[in-house]
Amino acid sequence: MLSAVFVLKIADLVLPPPIEAGRSVSLVVADREGRALRAFPVEEGRWRLAADLDRIDPAFIDALLAVEDRRFYRHGGVDALAMIRAVGQAVMSGRIQSGASTITMQTARLLEPRPDRTIGAKLIEMARAVQLERRLSKDEILELYLTLAPYGGNLQGVRAASWAWFDREPDRLTPDQIALLIALPQAPEARRPDLRPEAARSARARLLQRMARLELISETRAADAADEAIPEGRHAFPARAWHAAETIRARATIAGEVRSTLDARLQGEAERLVAALAQGAGEAVQASALIVEIETRAVRAAVGSAGLDRAGGWLDLTDRRRSPGSALKPLIYALAFEDGSAAPGTRIADLPARFASYQPENFDRLFRGEVTVAEALQHSLNVPAVRVLDQVGANRFTAVLSQAGGAPSLPGARGGATGLAVGLGGLGLSARDLALVYAALGDEGRARPLVWTEGEESAARRAPVRLIAAPAAREVITILEGSPAPPGRMPARLTSSAPAIAYKTGTSYGYRDAWAAGVAGGYVIVVWTGRPDGAPRPGVTGRAAALPALFDLYDAVARIDPGFAARARPRSSQSAPTPRPLERFERDGAPPEILFPPDGAEIWAEDGARGFVLAARGEGRLGWYADGAPVPRDAGGSPLWTPGGPGFYTLTAVDGAGRTTRVRVRVRMPAG
């Protein structure tokens, strides 16, 4: 006897039941409150969603056990009384009247299917059932059964069946739904509602009658439930947050359900607004948006495209590098504030300037003379931004971008002149990268990675990276809050109900990308729109195309987050006095800057013309020379140069300290 027990124990250890076969389940990405957003099939396209007794209607569990296995919580895997009853009924009637398989035995059969229903197969199921009872709790066995039970076609498990037939989780079920979900696994293909509705209806009616006999429901309620319509077809499985769910799936470390940081309500609003943005812009246009909570860096909504049915819709456009245009200018000024080389009230020239071979122009090709740094940022002036970047350093600027956690793609050209172009969008950046930068500015200069799943939030809080000094970050946000409101929006400073949104727009070279990024009320929002193939859209700017959607998305946040309005109140618009050394943005010891004619220019001169008035910016009275000869001055004291004929000339400007700047120009005349 002891040897037999020993052999059985050894066999149990050597030949364990294949429990792991039931652990392969569909990944379900849920929002922060557990609402399913998207499900992914397992092998061969099967839908197998992990069952959780705490999220299944208790009435269904009670009915299932009453019908299938009344002594489930009392037997050890094999119900001897049920077997005796089944054998007796078969002997008396000459045919099988009822089965004796327990739920544990059925689970064993689902884990290890066998095509033939022989006595040997039955004995193996019984042995496997005992093994399962030794290894798992009763609730674990029941959950495993409800995960693997067949429901027709590629459906496995009660959750997959409930989604397919009723378009909902099985947490609250009606009697007719309960009866159908119990009847289907008994003959899943013969009773499929979409293929054999009458068979499904008859099986459901029999189950309802049995539930009434077992006093689970009244006879009247059973009759009413039998009259309910049978599902005519299958519903689609959850497929919201399509692109974000793919990102979360790639980060998932467990099977089953992954709780994301997304908010289903905000995600739905964002998807609707992004779709409307693209729809209104034309057939070939796409759009994307990202909403990030600053405190935790949790991604609350991520819309990778305006729809899978539009061109490029399968691409996650929040993760594609595009030119950000002017959207990175706030970082340039923040670095200058941190260095102490500029302040919001610093006066800076918005005049034509050349930096080696690079000569930036403002978007409207107009120049405004001397402006403050705050005005230059609010009105997105290009020349002042490049002046500041020239002092901050393009290499430092791109290094800080990388330090923020982004992955900018830099241009292949070399040299300082090309490097300065990064400040106006001469690099590739994704919406996620841009969100990292703006979140750091909104968090007093602290950079953290974006968080996509519930488990990542605590880790993200631990080690922020100091990207910018807190006062510099605050100054930039305050400046951006004073940017001109978009058409149809009341400036926040003029009304108590409007949120103060610190925003910046961007338009890439050739009108290929339109951006808007904002910080307000504890949230960062980034909006992009354009053609996914990179084709230009002449005249379409970030302010016109993306900014209205940014404000609409903040409206959606305000509707969903009751604390947003209080956090988004306007700050004081008064800034500290500008220190005297920072009143003007001038580098000590800088040579004169020749404004006219620019280096490399070709000038047309008519015979007998009065000449050209030369212009430069520098300290004190400047001396001018043409090919080494002094340039005379007119009656007003301005240098007036009259070329001697066509050809190349070198013009030199010299200040009182002997600092010199030269330009090379070509003069053309009608005869030359």
XYZ file of C-alpha atoms in Angstrom:
672
model
C 0.000 0.000 0.000
C 2.757 2.429 0.932
C 4.615 1.637 -2.258
C 1.502 2.427 -4.322
C 1.133 5.796 -2.574
C 4.830 6.467 -3.186
C 4.462 5.644 -6.884
C 1.463 7.956 -7.198
C 3.354 10.813 -5.583
C 6.326 10.309 -7.856
C 4.017 10.231 -10.882
C 2.358 13.410 -9.663
C 5.742 15.158 -9.511
C 7.090 13.753 -12.772
C 3.874 14.294 -14.770
C 2.350 17.514 -13.453
C -0.796 18.909 -15.091
C -0.075 21.447 -17.875
C -1.383 24.419 -15.909
C 0.845 26.835 -17.806
C -1.105 26.095 -20.973
C -3.933 28.091 -19.447
C -1.749 31.041 -18.529
C -1.435 32.225 -22.119
C -4.210 34.794 -22.271
C -5.090 37.833 -24.309
C -3.487 41.044 -23.144
C -6.106 43.608 -22.184
C -4.998 47.212 -21.857
C -7.252 48.987 -19.376
C -7.430 52.605 -18.352
C -6.452 53.885 -14.905
C -9.830 52.794 -13.464
C -9.850 49.354 -15.046
C -12.042 50.116 -18.061
C -10.963 47.976 -21.012
C -9.488 49.964 -23.891
C -8.039 47.359 -26.226
C -7.611 43.588 -26.246
C -5.061 41.555 -28.197
C -5.697 37.970 -29.396
C -3.428 35.049 -28.559
C -2.140 32.326 -30.884
C -4.178 31.568 -34.014
C -6.229 34.706 -33.468
C -8.082 33.282 -30.462
C -9.701 35.582 -27.939
C -8.891 34.238 -24.481
C -9.403 36.803 -21.726
C -8.323 35.997 -18.185
C -11.279 35.508 -15.838
C -11.448 37.257 -12.476
C -14.173 36.105 -10.083
C -14.279 39.535 -8.453
C -15.342 41.031 -11.797
C -17.923 38.408 -12.807
C -21.572 38.665 -11.831
C -22.082 36.476 -8.708
C -25.478 35.423 -10.076
C -23.710 33.834 -13.048
C -21.284 31.958 -10.770
C -24.159 30.692 -8.609
C -26.105 29.482 -11.641
C -23.042 27.870 -13.230
C -22.211 25.870 -10.118
C -25.833 24.880 -9.556
C -26.114 23.582 -13.116
C -22.656 22.126 -13.718
C -21.151 21.163 -10.352
C -23.242 21.623 -7.195
C -20.595 20.142 -4.885
C -17.667 21.997 -6.505
C -16.457 23.476 -3.213
C -16.824 20.148 -1.381
C -15.270 17.476 -3.622
C -11.591 16.885 -4.290
C -11.788 17.097 -8.068
C -13.924 13.996 -8.683
C -17.531 13.921 -7.458
C -18.194 10.289 -6.511
C -21.891 10.908 -5.801
C -22.393 12.431 -9.227
C -20.657 9.493 -10.861
C -22.851 6.993 -9.013
C -25.951 8.967 -10.018
C -24.881 9.147 -13.684
C -24.099 5.428 -13.826
C -27.431 4.539 -12.196
C -29.385 6.699 -14.630
C -27.574 5.159 -17.579
C -28.280 1.615 -16.362
C -31.940 2.335 -15.718
C -32.617 4.125 -19.025
C -30.153 2.382 -21.268
C -28.542 5.686 -22.298
C -26.555 8.509 -20.733
C -28.918 10.858 -18.909
C -26.434 13.209 -17.243
C -22.704 13.734 -17.053
C -20.490 13.336 -14.030
C -17.658 15.601 -15.042
C -16.847 18.184 -12.415
C -15.678 21.664 -13.331
C -12.218 20.569 -12.268
C -12.365 17.617 -14.668
C -13.623 19.861 -17.462
C -10.728 22.228 -16.755
C -8.304 19.310 -17.024
C -9.844 18.385 -20.377
C -9.505 21.967 -21.621
C -5.850 22.064 -20.579
C -5.121 18.730 -22.279
C -7.689 18.127 -25.039
C -8.190 14.589 -26.342
C -10.156 13.817 -29.494
C -11.578 10.516 -28.228
C -13.986 10.328 -25.276
C -12.885 6.898 -24.075
C -12.835 5.369 -20.596
C -9.060 5.801 -20.587
C -9.381 9.496 -21.404
C -11.913 9.845 -18.603
C -9.579 8.220 -16.112
C -6.780 10.589 -17.138
C -9.127 13.552 -16.642
C -9.964 12.307 -13.160
C -6.290 11.953 -12.289
C -5.504 15.392 -13.666
C -8.433 16.854 -11.707
C -6.983 15.487 -8.461
C -3.618 16.990 -9.397
C -5.203 20.373 -10.063
C -6.958 20.310 -6.689
C -3.602 19.671 -4.977
C -1.990 22.675 -6.681
C -4.710 25.300 -6.989
C -7.417 26.756 -4.805
C -11.046 26.265 -5.757
C -11.337 29.866 -6.936
C -8.207 29.486 -9.059
C -9.633 26.373 -10.693
C -12.918 28.116 -11.378
C -11.109 31.112 -12.893
C -9.018 28.779 -15.048
C -12.171 27.051 -16.309
C -13.862 30.375 -17.048
C -10.760 31.436 -18.964
C -10.582 28.321 -21.165
C -14.224 27.336 -21.673
C -15.138 27.306 -25.413
C -17.848 29.643 -26.643
C -17.757 29.002 -30.372
C -15.360 29.995 -33.101
C -12.243 31.638 -31.692
C -13.879 32.610 -28.385
C -12.562 31.161 -25.149
C -13.629 32.152 -21.679
C -16.623 33.958 -20.273
C -15.111 37.445 -20.672
C -14.428 36.942 -24.380
C -17.939 35.559 -24.827
C -19.547 38.436 -22.942
C -17.686 40.998 -25.051
C -18.479 39.192 -28.299
C -22.171 38.550 -27.665
C -23.166 41.388 -25.294
C -20.493 44.072 -25.902
C -19.624 44.344 -22.208
C -17.780 42.807 -19.304
C -19.640 39.985 -17.499
C -19.857 41.968 -14.252
C -23.613 42.556 -14.523
C -25.656 40.028 -16.473
C -29.353 39.512 -17.077
C -30.940 36.049 -16.663
C -31.098 35.455 -20.424
C -27.407 36.339 -20.731
C -26.488 34.062 -17.825
C -28.393 31.163 -19.346
C -26.776 31.624 -22.766
C -23.269 31.806 -21.273
C -23.866 28.531 -19.414
C -25.430 26.785 -22.408
C -22.790 27.675 -24.988
C -19.796 25.701 -23.601
C -21.924 22.538 -23.559
C -22.105 22.638 -27.394
C -20.234 25.748 -28.555
C -20.471 25.226 -32.310
C -23.957 23.751 -32.395
C -25.385 26.659 -30.392
C -23.536 29.660 -31.798
C -26.019 32.554 -31.788
C -24.655 34.077 -34.990
C -24.802 30.815 -36.958
C -27.546 28.768 -35.263
C -29.834 31.212 -33.467
C -32.724 28.759 -33.011
C -30.467 26.174 -31.384
C -29.086 28.885 -29.115
C -32.600 30.037 -28.252
C -33.761 26.489 -27.398
C -30.694 25.755 -25.277
C -31.105 29.059 -23.440
C -34.784 28.336 -22.756
C -33.932 24.920 -21.273
C -31.280 26.504 -19.049
C -33.741 29.147 -17.881
C -36.280 26.458 -16.976
C -33.631 24.606 -15.020
C -32.601 27.810 -13.236
C -36.256 28.259 -12.252
C -36.443 24.653 -10.930
C -33.308 25.313 -8.913
C -35.045 28.442 -7.557
C -32.338 30.741 -8.892
C -34.996 32.847 -10.628
C -38.785 32.830 -10.671
C -40.724 31.010 -13.365
C -42.182 34.316 -14.553
C -38.746 35.856 -14.915
C -37.510 32.745 -16.716
C -40.371 32.989 -19.206
C -39.701 36.683 -19.814
C -35.989 36.027 -20.301
C -36.740 33.280 -22.829
C -38.502 35.879 -24.988
C -35.436 38.148 -25.156
C -33.734 38.432 -28.529
C -30.755 36.248 -29.295
C -27.607 38.178 -30.306
C -27.593 38.362 -34.101
C -23.834 38.741 -34.479
C -20.595 39.315 -32.675
C -19.493 42.667 -31.354
C -15.963 43.888 -31.901
C -13.559 43.605 -29.011
C -12.407 46.837 -27.346
C -10.129 48.687 -29.761
C -9.757 52.176 -28.329
C -6.445 53.962 -27.791
C -5.126 51.868 -30.677
C -1.595 53.245 -30.855
C -1.167 53.912 -27.143
C -2.201 50.335 -26.413
C 0.566 49.112 -28.722
C 3.089 51.148 -26.741
C 1.752 49.765 -23.465
C 1.725 46.221 -24.855
C 5.433 46.545 -25.686
C 6.145 47.618 -22.095
C 3.969 44.968 -20.438
C 5.764 42.403 -18.313
C 2.735 40.308 -17.343
C -0.045 38.503 -19.158
C -3.686 39.319 -18.690
C -4.748 42.858 -17.888
C -2.360 45.808 -17.811
C -3.602 48.876 -15.994
C -2.433 51.902 -17.962
C -2.278 55.558 -16.929
C -4.770 56.510 -19.653
C -8.130 57.979 -18.738
C -10.850 56.424 -20.909
C -13.034 59.545 -20.819
C -10.193 61.887 -21.751
C -8.951 59.434 -24.366
C -12.400 59.402 -25.950
C -12.576 63.196 -26.015
C -9.085 63.448 -27.484
C -9.861 60.894 -30.198
C -13.012 62.803 -31.136
C -11.265 66.188 -31.303
C -8.265 64.872 -33.255
C -10.576 63.181 -35.757
C -12.504 66.439 -36.186
C -9.254 68.369 -36.677
C -8.076 66.088 -39.483
C -11.512 65.808 -41.046
C -11.786 69.569 -41.321
C -8.295 69.870 -42.825
C -8.739 67.581 -45.824
C -8.627 63.971 -46.912
C -4.839 63.499 -46.895
C -4.251 65.226 -43.541
C -3.513 63.450 -40.281
C -3.277 64.662 -36.698
C -2.111 63.410 -33.324
C -2.242 64.574 -29.714
C -0.701 63.770 -26.349
C -2.002 64.748 -22.893
C 0.394 64.309 -19.971
C -0.172 64.981 -16.282
C 2.866 66.955 -15.151
C 3.098 65.796 -11.534
C 3.476 62.114 -12.400
C 4.298 62.369 -16.135
C 1.420 59.934 -16.600
C 0.081 59.874 -20.144
C -3.652 60.477 -19.736
C -4.495 60.392 -23.446
C -2.507 59.555 -26.558
C -3.993 59.702 -30.049
C -1.525 58.429 -32.626
C -3.641 59.343 -35.640
C -7.043 60.679 -36.583
C -8.227 57.258 -37.704
C -7.062 53.990 -39.189
C -9.240 54.675 -42.223
C -7.188 57.741 -43.189
C -3.860 57.798 -45.034
C -1.053 57.012 -42.599
C -3.564 56.108 -39.901
C -1.681 52.977 -38.842
C 1.371 55.057 -37.915
C 1.697 56.300 -34.351
C 2.383 59.930 -35.182
C 3.106 60.838 -31.555
C 6.261 58.769 -31.956
C 7.425 59.953 -35.381
C 10.153 62.569 -35.664
C 9.139 65.704 -37.476
C 10.512 69.242 -37.583
C 9.156 71.151 -34.555
C 9.530 74.578 -36.177
C 9.562 77.269 -33.484
C 8.170 75.041 -30.743
C 11.597 74.738 -29.082
C 12.208 78.464 -28.686
C 11.067 78.426 -25.024
C 13.986 76.138 -24.201
C 16.457 78.517 -25.878
C 15.319 81.428 -23.737
C 15.149 79.298 -20.595
C 18.838 78.439 -21.052
C 19.673 82.128 -21.497
C 17.723 83.022 -18.332
C 19.554 80.290 -16.457
C 22.935 81.581 -17.697
C 22.109 85.109 -16.670
C 22.702 86.379 -20.205
C 19.116 87.588 -20.668
C 15.924 88.369 -18.779
C 12.320 88.782 -19.944
C 12.785 92.543 -20.179
C 16.128 92.440 -21.983
C 16.106 94.522 -25.179
C 17.192 92.575 -28.236
C 17.457 93.524 -31.906
C 15.041 92.066 -34.415
C 17.023 93.186 -37.445
C 18.624 91.373 -40.377
C 21.623 89.370 -39.187
C 23.993 86.815 -40.617
C 25.714 84.083 -38.626
C 28.535 82.824 -40.861
C 26.577 81.398 -43.824
C 23.271 81.253 -41.931
C 20.883 84.205 -42.289
C 17.555 83.629 -40.501
C 14.401 85.541 -41.348
C 11.187 86.033 -39.454
C 8.198 84.038 -40.604
C 6.500 87.118 -42.062
C 9.825 88.450 -43.425
C 9.363 91.663 -41.464
C 11.635 93.067 -38.763
C 10.467 94.938 -35.694
C 13.658 96.662 -34.612
C 14.329 96.474 -30.894
C 11.988 94.317 -28.790
C 12.091 92.685 -25.376
C 12.965 89.032 -25.029
C 9.448 88.375 -23.743
C 7.947 89.992 -26.837
C 10.331 88.080 -29.086
C 9.181 84.768 -27.564
C 5.475 85.601 -27.479
C 5.526 86.667 -31.141
C 7.922 83.878 -32.166
C 10.524 86.129 -33.784
C 13.280 84.109 -35.412
C 16.260 86.471 -35.488
C 16.264 87.201 -31.727
C 15.963 83.476 -30.991
C 18.995 82.714 -33.156
C 20.940 85.566 -31.518
C 20.256 84.009 -28.119
C 21.029 80.496 -29.327
C 24.311 81.727 -30.777
C 25.304 82.759 -27.271
C 23.788 79.772 -25.462
C 25.415 77.354 -27.900
C 23.716 74.958 -30.301
C 25.621 71.980 -28.898
C 24.457 72.735 -25.373
C 20.908 73.202 -26.615
C 20.787 69.772 -28.270
C 22.515 68.195 -25.264
C 19.766 69.518 -22.988
C 17.145 68.119 -25.366
C 18.718 64.693 -25.033
C 19.027 65.108 -21.269
C 15.274 65.712 -21.098
C 14.808 62.150 -22.294
C 14.018 62.831 -25.921
C 15.773 61.412 -28.947
C 16.241 64.281 -31.418
C 17.582 63.407 -34.839
C 20.199 65.993 -35.756
C 20.981 67.211 -39.268
C 23.910 65.610 -41.041
C 25.600 68.874 -41.963
C 28.489 70.144 -39.861
C 29.579 73.524 -38.613
C 28.292 76.149 -36.224
C 26.128 77.879 -38.817
C 24.113 74.757 -39.499
C 23.967 74.078 -35.770
C 22.053 77.300 -35.141
C 19.265 76.114 -37.431
C 18.215 73.570 -34.783
C 16.630 76.410 -32.845
C 14.133 77.016 -35.656
C 13.242 73.385 -36.256
C 16.321 72.087 -38.055
C 16.122 68.705 -36.294
C 13.680 65.845 -35.911
C 11.587 65.551 -32.762
C 8.481 63.561 -31.839
C 5.436 64.763 -29.944
C 6.569 62.611 -27.029
C 9.958 64.345 -27.024
C 8.277 67.738 -27.094
C 6.015 66.716 -24.209
C 9.106 65.870 -22.135
C 10.531 69.375 -22.682
C 7.293 71.205 -21.881
C 6.607 68.997 -18.860
C 10.054 69.939 -17.533
C 9.308 73.636 -18.052
C 5.984 73.188 -16.272
C 7.655 71.317 -13.406
C 10.158 74.070 -12.555
C 12.853 72.598 -14.740
C 12.696 68.970 -13.561
C 12.752 66.298 -16.275
C 11.241 62.845 -15.891
C 10.299 60.112 -18.382
C 6.756 59.659 -19.585
C 4.762 57.053 -17.681
C 2.397 54.693 -19.492
C 1.486 52.016 -16.931
C 0.341 52.047 -13.329
C 3.487 50.279 -12.156
C 5.816 52.905 -13.629
C 4.466 55.904 -11.711
C 6.324 55.373 -8.427
C 9.628 54.762 -10.228
C 9.236 57.944 -12.280
C 8.863 60.082 -9.143
C 12.152 59.008 -7.601
C 14.882 60.533 -9.744
C 14.090 63.727 -11.634
C 16.836 65.294 -13.728
C 17.453 68.992 -13.241
C 17.130 70.313 -16.768
C 16.685 74.038 -16.149
C 16.910 76.171 -13.019
C 13.474 76.624 -11.478
C 13.384 80.468 -11.777
C 14.264 80.241 -15.491
C 11.519 77.685 -16.136
C 8.958 79.794 -14.257
C 9.889 82.918 -16.211
C 9.411 81.158 -19.546
C 6.009 79.767 -18.526
C 4.898 83.213 -17.367
C 5.949 84.741 -20.697
C 4.104 82.068 -22.674
C 0.936 82.637 -20.640
C 0.928 86.155 -22.087
C 1.031 84.978 -25.708
C -1.750 86.346 -27.934
C -4.953 84.336 -27.556
C -6.147 82.486 -30.664
C -9.144 83.904 -32.576
C -12.397 83.463 -30.701
C -10.731 83.028 -27.305
C -10.792 85.601 -24.546
C -7.350 86.332 -23.085
C -7.052 84.697 -19.674
C -6.051 87.961 -18.008
C -9.357 89.564 -19.014
C -11.708 86.952 -17.598
C -11.830 84.839 -14.466
C -13.185 81.772 -16.261
C -10.514 81.325 -18.951
C -7.516 79.167 -18.038
C -4.028 80.616 -18.378
C -2.451 78.435 -21.042
C 1.275 78.838 -21.596
C 1.561 77.798 -25.210
C 3.884 77.908 -28.174
C 3.183 77.040 -31.784
C 5.532 75.781 -34.447
C 5.492 75.580 -38.227
C 8.198 73.619 -39.991
C 10.037 74.707 -43.097
C 7.849 74.386 -46.175
C 4.649 74.174 -44.088
C 5.067 70.435 -43.580
C 4.244 70.313 -39.875
C 1.956 72.396 -37.688
C 2.421 72.188 -33.914
C 0.978 73.561 -30.710
C 2.280 72.702 -27.237
C 0.929 74.016 -23.955
C 1.267 73.939 -20.185
C -1.752 74.659 -17.979
C -3.414 73.391 -14.816
C -0.943 70.578 -14.265
C -1.162 69.197 -17.812
C 1.002 69.310 -20.914
C -0.749 68.942 -24.255
C 0.987 68.574 -27.610
C -0.904 68.681 -30.925
C 0.551 67.917 -34.338
C -1.124 68.021 -37.725
C 0.176 67.570 -41.243
C 0.458 65.030 -43.988
C 1.999 61.716 -42.917
C 4.055 61.581 -46.116
C 5.674 64.928 -45.267
C 4.169 66.791 -48.229
C 3.829 70.558 -47.692
C 0.577 72.373 -47.027
C 1.311 75.925 -48.184
C 0.150 78.604 -45.791
C -0.954 76.229 -43.003
C 0.638 77.311 -39.716
C 0.693 75.924 -36.222
C -1.273 78.892 -34.946
C -4.051 78.424 -37.491
C -4.162 74.618 -37.683
C -3.052 73.185 -34.321
C -3.645 75.890 -31.701
C -7.486 75.797 -31.735
C -7.359 72.043 -31.113
C -4.939 72.604 -28.204
C -7.438 74.917 -26.510
C -10.293 72.489 -27.234
C -8.329 69.699 -25.564
C -7.772 71.853 -22.488
C -11.526 72.435 -22.416
C -11.953 68.645 -22.379
C -9.488 68.333 -19.494
C -11.437 70.990 -17.577
C -14.685 69.036 -18.033
C -13.151 65.819 -16.726
C -10.746 67.066 -14.027
C -12.653 69.245 -11.524
C -9.424 70.663 -10.094
C -8.094 71.936 -13.419
C -9.738 75.387 -13.318
C -8.270 76.256 -9.920
C -4.777 75.192 -10.963
C -4.966 77.038 -14.296
C -5.688 80.514 -12.954
C -3.568 83.276 -14.479
C -0.406 84.228 -12.649
C 0.677 87.772 -11.961
C 1.781 89.372 -15.213
C 4.230 91.690 -13.453
C 7.829 90.604 -13.844
C 10.825 91.660 -11.799
C 12.771 94.724 -12.985
C 15.460 93.896 -15.525
C 18.954 94.168 -14.018
C 20.979 96.959 -15.604
C 23.615 94.591 -17.074
C 20.792 92.733 -18.861
C 18.955 95.731 -20.237
C 20.381 95.015 -23.700
C 21.389 91.717 -25.251
C 24.953 92.542 -26.266
C 27.998 90.378 -25.898
C 30.984 92.206 -24.412
C 33.613 92.892 -27.040
C 31.370 91.984 -29.972
C 32.517 93.458 -33.317
C 30.170 95.604 -35.434
C 27.353 93.822 -37.245
C 26.905 94.950 -40.852
C 23.236 95.158 -41.698
C 23.530 96.509 -45.245
C 24.773 95.249 -47.542
C 24.807 91.660 -46.255
C 27.734 89.418 -46.998
C 27.574 87.853 -50.468
C 24.966 90.293 -51.742
C 24.731 91.413 -55.365
C 23.938 95.132 -55.750
C 22.633 96.805 -58.881
C 23.872 100.363 -59.425
C 22.819 102.752 -62.157
C 25.302 105.160 -63.782
C 25.270 108.452 -61.912
C 23.458 106.985 -58.875
C 23.843 108.762 -55.537
C 25.417 105.701 -53.950
C 24.409 103.433 -51.085
C 23.992 104.293 -47.404
C 25.838 101.656 -45.386
C 24.318 100.407 -42.133
C 25.771 98.542 -39.196
C 25.140 97.919 -35.539
C 27.994 98.430 -33.096
C 29.424 100.477 -30.265
C 30.060 104.165 -30.874
C 30.711 105.836 -34.229
C 31.854 103.354 -36.851
C 34.440 103.905 -39.525
C 33.769 102.522 -43.031
C 36.180 101.426 -45.754
C 35.674 100.158 -49.308
C 38.639 98.075 -50.458
C 40.694 99.912 -47.826
C 39.667 103.429 -48.869
C 37.618 105.506 -46.387
C 33.952 105.889 -47.267
C 32.793 109.527 -47.151
C 29.701 110.626 -45.252
C 26.688 112.520 -46.493
C 25.367 115.758 -45.007
C 23.569 113.807 -42.305
C 26.706 111.954 -41.256
C 25.762 108.588 -42.754
C 28.411 106.634 -44.692
C 27.596 106.994 -48.405
C 29.409 104.593 -50.695
C 29.469 105.114 -54.453
C 31.008 102.157 -56.301
C 33.534 103.076 -58.983
C 32.177 100.472 -61.374
C 31.008 96.885 -61.562
C 32.967 94.182 -59.775
C 33.683 92.751 -56.312
C 34.285 94.965 -53.268
C 35.229 94.397 -49.645
C 33.412 96.684 -47.203
C 34.800 97.046 -43.684
C 33.215 98.512 -40.536
C 35.490 99.393 -37.595
C 34.414 100.556 -34.138
C 36.355 102.740 -31.736
C 38.063 99.763 -30.109
C 39.366 98.569 -33.476
C 36.964 95.650 -33.756
C 36.349 94.917 -37.421
C 33.718 93.215 -39.575
C 33.961 92.685 -43.335
C 31.538 91.709 -46.035
C 32.209 90.829 -49.668
C 29.687 92.123 -52.204
C 29.346 92.273 -55.967
C 28.224 95.390 -57.830
C 26.460 95.052 -61.150
C 25.803 97.899 -63.595
C 23.943 97.999 -66.880
C 27.214 97.855 -68.762
C 28.757 95.247 -66.438
